[in-house]
């Protein structure tokens, strides 16, 4: 497999997919929590 940027990106995504998914889930949870707080205040 040649080390093209696409191949490197695919391999990195496979390596870090679980970590990134977990971080994204935490981040989105924080964002929705803040939005809910703001919407209840107004």
PDB file with one MODEL, atoms N, CA, C and O in Angstrom:
MODEL        1
ATOM      1  N   UNK A   1       0.851  -1.199   0.000  1.00  0.00           N
ATOM      2  CA  UNK A   1       0.000   0.000   0.000  1.00  0.00           C
ATOM      3  C   UNK A   1       0.884   1.244   0.000  1.00  0.00           C
ATOM      4  O   UNK A   1       1.651   1.444   0.942  1.00  0.00           O
ATOM      5  N   UNK A   2       0.797   2.079  -1.023  1.00  0.00           N
ATOM      6  CA  UNK A   2       1.637   3.286  -1.072  1.00  0.00           C
ATOM      7  C   UNK A   2       1.208   4.286  -0.010  1.00  0.00           C
ATOM      8  O   UNK A   2       0.028   4.386   0.327  1.00  0.00           O
ATOM      9  N   UNK A   3       2.178   5.023   0.511  1.00  0.00           N
ATOM     10  CA  UNK A   3       1.874   5.988   1.564  1.00  0.00           C
ATOM     11  C   UNK A   3       1.387   7.301   0.967  1.00  0.00           C
ATOM     12  O   UNK A   3       2.071   8.321   1.045  1.00  0.00           O
ATOM     13  N   UNK A   4       0.215   7.264   0.377  1.00  0.00           N
ATOM     14  CA  UNK A   4      -0.410   8.488  -0.124  1.00  0.00           C
ATOM     15  C   UNK A   4      -1.123   9.174   1.032  1.00  0.00           C
ATOM     16  O   UNK A   4      -1.464   8.520   2.018  1.00  0.00           O
ATOM     17  N   UNK A   5      -1.352  10.467   0.932  1.00  0.00           N
ATOM     18  CA  UNK A   5      -2.071  11.165   2.008  1.00  0.00           C
ATOM     19  C   UNK A   5      -3.393  10.498   2.362  1.00  0.00           C
ATOM     20  O   UNK A   5      -3.756  10.419   3.536  1.00  0.00           O
ATOM     21  N   UNK A   6      -4.116  10.015   1.351  1.00  0.00           N
ATOM     22  CA  UNK A   6      -5.395   9.350   1.608  1.00  0.00           C
ATOM     23  C   UNK A   6      -5.192   8.063   2.407  1.00  0.00           C
ATOM     24  O   UNK A   6      -5.964   7.759   3.317  1.00  0.00           O
ATOM     25  N   UNK A   7      -4.152   7.314   2.062  1.00  0.00           N
ATOM     26  CA  UNK A   7      -3.884   6.062   2.765  1.00  0.00           C
ATOM     27  C   UNK A   7      -3.489   6.336   4.212  1.00  0.00           C
ATOM     28  O   UNK A   7      -3.924   5.635   5.126  1.00  0.00           O
ATOM     29  N   UNK A   8      -2.660   7.361   4.412  1.00  0.00           N
ATOM     30  CA  UNK A   8      -2.238   7.727   5.767  1.00  0.00           C
ATOM     31  C   UNK A   8      -3.448   8.168   6.583  1.00  0.00           C
ATOM     32  O   UNK A   8      -3.598   7.784   7.743  1.00  0.00           O
ATOM     33  N   UNK A   9      -4.308   8.976   5.970  1.00  0.00           N
ATOM     34  CA  UNK A   9      -5.502   9.448   6.678  1.00  0.00           C
ATOM     35  C   UNK A   9      -6.408   8.276   7.058  1.00  0.00           C
ATOM     36  O   UNK A   9      -6.938   8.221   8.167  1.00  0.00           O
ATOM     37  N   UNK A  10      -6.577   7.336   6.116  1.00  0.00           N
ATOM     38  CA  UNK A  10      -7.436   6.181   6.390  1.00  0.00           C
ATOM     39  C   UNK A  10      -6.872   5.361   7.548  1.00  0.00           C
ATOM     40  O   UNK A  10      -7.617   4.892   8.408  1.00  0.00           O
ATOM     41  N   UNK A  11      -5.534   5.192   7.560  1.00  0.00           N
ATOM     42  CA  UNK A  11      -4.912   4.404   8.624  1.00  0.00           C
ATOM     43  C   UNK A  11      -5.028   5.125   9.962  1.00  0.00           C
ATOM     44  O   UNK A  11      -5.292   4.496  10.987  1.00  0.00           O
ATOM     45  N   UNK A  12      -4.833   6.436   9.956  1.00  0.00           N
ATOM     46  CA  UNK A  12      -4.965   7.213  11.190  1.00  0.00           C
ATOM     47  C   UNK A  12      -6.399   7.156  11.701  1.00  0.00           C
ATOM     48  O   UNK A  12      -6.628   7.025  12.903  1.00  0.00           O
ATOM     49  N   UNK A  13      -7.361   7.254  10.793  1.00  0.00           N
ATOM     50  CA  UNK A  13      -8.769   7.197  11.197  1.00  0.00           C
ATOM     51  C   UNK A  13      -9.079   5.836  11.813  1.00  0.00           C
ATOM     52  O   UNK A  13      -9.825   5.749  12.789  1.00  0.00           O
ATOM     53  N   UNK A  14      -8.511   4.780  11.248  1.00  0.00           N
ATOM     54  CA  UNK A  14      -8.747   3.446  11.792  1.00  0.00           C
ATOM     55  C   UNK A  14      -8.100   3.306  13.166  1.00  0.00           C
ATOM     56  O   UNK A  14      -8.673   2.694  14.067  1.00  0.00           O
ATOM     57  N   UNK A  15      -6.896   3.880  13.327  1.00  0.00           N
ATOM     58  CA  UNK A  15      -6.181   3.786  14.600  1.00  0.00           C
ATOM     59  C   UNK A  15      -6.885   4.576  15.690  1.00  0.00           C
ATOM     60  O   UNK A  15      -6.989   4.114  16.826  1.00  0.00           O
ATOM     61  N   UNK A  16      -7.366   5.755  15.354  1.00  0.00           N
ATOM     62  CA  UNK A  16      -7.885   6.668  16.372  1.00  0.00           C
ATOM     63  C   UNK A  16      -9.402   6.835  16.322  1.00  0.00           C
ATOM     64  O   UNK A  16      -9.953   7.704  16.997  1.00  0.00           O
ATOM     65  N   UNK A  17     -10.075   6.009  15.527  1.00  0.00           N
ATOM     66  CA  UNK A  17     -11.524   6.151  15.392  1.00  0.00           C
ATOM     67  C   UNK A  17     -12.255   6.044  16.725  1.00  0.00           C
ATOM     68  O   UNK A  17     -13.171   6.819  17.001  1.00  0.00           O
ATOM     69  N   UNK A  18     -11.844   5.078  17.554  1.00  0.00           N
ATOM     70  CA  UNK A  18     -12.535   4.883  18.832  1.00  0.00           C
ATOM     71  C   UNK A  18     -12.307   6.087  19.746  1.00  0.00           C
ATOM     72  O   UNK A  18     -13.249   6.600  20.350  1.00  0.00           O
ATOM     73  N   UNK A  19     -11.044   6.536  19.844  1.00  0.00           N
ATOM     74  CA  UNK A  19     -10.739   7.683  20.706  1.00  0.00           C
ATOM     75  C   UNK A  19     -11.466   8.928  20.231  1.00  0.00           C
ATOM     76  O   UNK A  19     -12.048   9.660  21.032  1.00  0.00           O
ATOM     77  N   UNK A  20     -11.432   9.169  18.918  1.00  0.00           N
ATOM     78  CA  UNK A  20     -12.059  10.368  18.369  1.00  0.00           C
ATOM     79  C   UNK A  20     -13.574  10.313  18.565  1.00  0.00           C
ATOM     80  O   UNK A  20     -14.196  11.323  18.893  1.00  0.00           O
ATOM     81  N   UNK A  21     -14.168   9.135  18.363  1.00  0.00           N
ATOM     82  CA  UNK A  21     -15.606   8.990  18.565  1.00  0.00           C
ATOM     83  C   UNK A  21     -15.995   9.272  20.009  1.00  0.00           C
ATOM     84  O   UNK A  21     -17.018   9.901  20.279  1.00  0.00           O
ATOM     85  N   UNK A  22     -15.152   8.790  20.944  1.00  0.00           N
ATOM     86  CA  UNK A  22     -15.432   9.024  22.360  1.00  0.00           C
ATOM     87  C   UNK A  22     -15.325  10.505  22.681  1.00  0.00           C
ATOM     88  O   UNK A  22     -16.181  11.060  23.371  1.00  0.00           O
ATOM     89  N   UNK A  23     -14.260  11.153  22.175  1.00  0.00           N
ATOM     90  CA  UNK A  23     -14.076  12.586  22.427  1.00  0.00           C
ATOM     91  C   UNK A  23     -15.203  13.395  21.808  1.00  0.00           C
ATOM     92  O   UNK A  23     -15.713  14.334  22.419  1.00  0.00           O
ATOM     93  N   UNK A  24     -15.590  13.028  20.590  1.00  0.00           N
ATOM     94  CA  UNK A  24     -16.663  13.748  19.912  1.00  0.00           C
ATOM     95  C   UNK A  24     -17.973  13.591  20.681  1.00  0.00           C
ATOM     96  O   UNK A  24     -18.739  14.546  20.807  1.00  0.00           O
ATOM     97  N   UNK A  25     -18.227  12.397  21.192  1.00  0.00           N
ATOM     98  CA  UNK A  25     -19.436  12.175  21.973  1.00  0.00           C
ATOM     99  C   UNK A  25     -19.455  13.033  23.229  1.00  0.00           C
ATOM    100  O   UNK A  25     -20.486  13.603  23.584  1.00  0.00           O
ATOM    101  N   UNK A  26     -18.294  13.125  23.910  1.00  0.00           N
ATOM    102  CA  UNK A  26     -18.204  13.960  25.108  1.00  0.00           C
ATOM    103  C   UNK A  26     -18.419  15.417  24.751  1.00  0.00           C
ATOM    104  O   UNK A  26     -19.152  16.132  25.434  1.00  0.00           O
ATOM    105  N   UNK A  27     -17.769  15.861  23.664  1.00  0.00           N
ATOM    106  CA  UNK A  27     -17.870  17.262  23.254  1.00  0.00           C
ATOM    107  C   UNK A  27     -19.307  17.618  22.892  1.00  0.00           C
ATOM    108  O   UNK A  27     -19.821  18.652  23.318  1.00  0.00           O
ATOM    109  N   UNK A  28     -19.956  16.758  22.105  1.00  0.00           N
ATOM    110  CA  UNK A  28     -21.343  17.023  21.710  1.00  0.00           C
ATOM    111  C   UNK A  28     -22.264  16.996  22.922  1.00  0.00           C
ATOM    112  O   UNK A  28     -23.235  17.750  22.979  1.00  0.00           O
ATOM    113  N   UNK A  29     -21.967  16.127  23.900  1.00  0.00           N
ATOM    114  CA  UNK A  29     -22.757  16.100  25.126  1.00  0.00           C
ATOM    115  C   UNK A  29     -22.652  17.420  25.874  1.00  0.00           C
ATOM    116  O   UNK A  29     -23.646  17.932  26.387  1.00  0.00           O
ATOM    117  N   UNK A  30     -21.425  17.975  25.934  1.00  0.00           N
ATOM    118  CA  UNK A  30     -21.239  19.271  26.594  1.00  0.00           C
ATOM    119  C   UNK A  30     -21.992  20.364  25.852  1.00  0.00           C
ATOM    120  O   UNK A  30     -22.642  21.201  26.478  1.00  0.00           O
ATOM    121  N   UNK A  31     -21.912  20.367  24.530  1.00  0.00           N
ATOM    122  CA  UNK A  31     -22.571  21.405  23.731  1.00  0.00           C
ATOM    123  C   UNK A  31     -24.079  21.360  23.927  1.00  0.00           C
ATOM    124  O   UNK A  31     -24.712  22.398  24.119  1.00  0.00           O
ATOM    125  N   UNK A  32     -24.655  20.166  23.881  1.00  0.00           N
ATOM    126  CA  UNK A  32     -26.109  20.063  24.049  1.00  0.00           C
ATOM    127  C   UNK A  32     -26.507  20.464  25.462  1.00  0.00           C
ATOM    128  O   UNK A  32     -27.574  21.045  25.658  1.00  0.00           O
ATOM    129  N   UNK A  33     -25.667  20.162  26.453  1.00  0.00           N
ATOM    130  CA  UNK A  33     -25.972  20.531  27.832  1.00  0.00           C
ATOM    131  C   UNK A  33     -26.011  22.047  27.979  1.00  0.00           C
ATOM    132  O   UNK A  33     -26.916  22.598  28.606  1.00  0.00           O
ATOM    133  N   UNK A  34     -25.016  22.716  27.389  1.00  0.00           N
ATOM    134  CA  UNK A  34     -24.961  24.180  27.461  1.00  0.00           C
ATOM    135  C   UNK A  34     -26.144  24.786  26.728  1.00  0.00           C
ATOM    136  O   UNK A  34     -26.744  25.744  27.215  1.00  0.00           O
ATOM    137  N   UNK A  35     -26.490  24.250  25.574  1.00  0.00           N
ATOM    138  CA  UNK A  35     -27.626  24.777  24.807  1.00  0.00           C
ATOM    139  C   UNK A  35     -28.927  24.628  25.593  1.00  0.00           C
ATOM    140  O   UNK A  35     -29.768  25.527  25.595  1.00  0.00           O
ATOM    141  N   UNK A  36     -29.080  23.494  26.256  1.00  0.00           N
ATOM    142  CA  UNK A  36     -30.299  23.284  27.048  1.00  0.00           C
ATOM    143  C   UNK A  36     -30.368  24.286  28.187  1.00  0.00           C
ATOM    144  O   UNK A  36     -31.431  24.839  28.469  1.00  0.00           O
ATOM    145  N   UNK A  37     -29.236  24.523  28.843  1.00  0.00           N
ATOM    146  CA  UNK A  37     -29.196  25.493  29.938  1.00  0.00           C
ATOM    147  C   UNK A  37     -29.612  26.870  29.445  1.00  0.00           C
ATOM    148  O   UNK A  37     -30.435  27.542  30.065  1.00  0.00           O
ATOM    149  N   UNK A  38     -29.032  27.282  28.319  1.00  0.00           N
ATOM    150  CA  UNK A  38     -29.339  28.615  27.779  1.00  0.00           C
ATOM    151  C   UNK A  38     -30.801  28.717  27.367  1.00  0.00           C
ATOM    152  O   UNK A  38     -31.440  29.748  27.575  1.00  0.00           O
ATOM    153  N   UNK A  39     -31.328  27.648  26.783  1.00  0.00           N
ATOM    154  CA  UNK A  39     -32.717  27.700  26.312  1.00  0.00           C
ATOM    155  C   UNK A  39     -33.685  27.744  27.497  1.00  0.00           C
ATOM    156  O   UNK A  39     -34.757  28.338  27.386  1.00  0.00           O
ATOM    157  N   UNK A  40     -33.328  27.131  28.626  1.00  0.00           N
ATOM    158  CA  UNK A  40     -34.228  27.160  29.780  1.00  0.00           C
ATOM    159  C   UNK A  40     -34.195  28.523  30.461  1.00  0.00           C
ATOM    160  O   UNK A  40     -35.189  28.944  31.053  1.00  0.00           O
ATOM    161  N   UNK A  41     -33.061  29.212  30.383  1.00  0.00           N
ATOM    162  CA  UNK A  41     -32.948  30.529  31.020  1.00  0.00           C
ATOM    163  C   UNK A  41     -33.769  31.580  30.300  1.00  0.00           C
ATOM    164  O   UNK A  41     -34.391  32.425  30.942  1.00  0.00           O
ATOM    165  N   UNK A  42     -33.780  31.540  28.975  1.00  0.00           N
ATOM    166  CA  UNK A  42     -34.481  32.591  28.218  1.00  0.00           C
ATOM    167  C   UNK A  42     -35.972  32.367  28.204  1.00  0.00           C
ATOM    168  O   UNK A  42     -36.709  33.157  27.613  1.00  0.00           O
TER     169      UNK A  42
ENDMDL
END
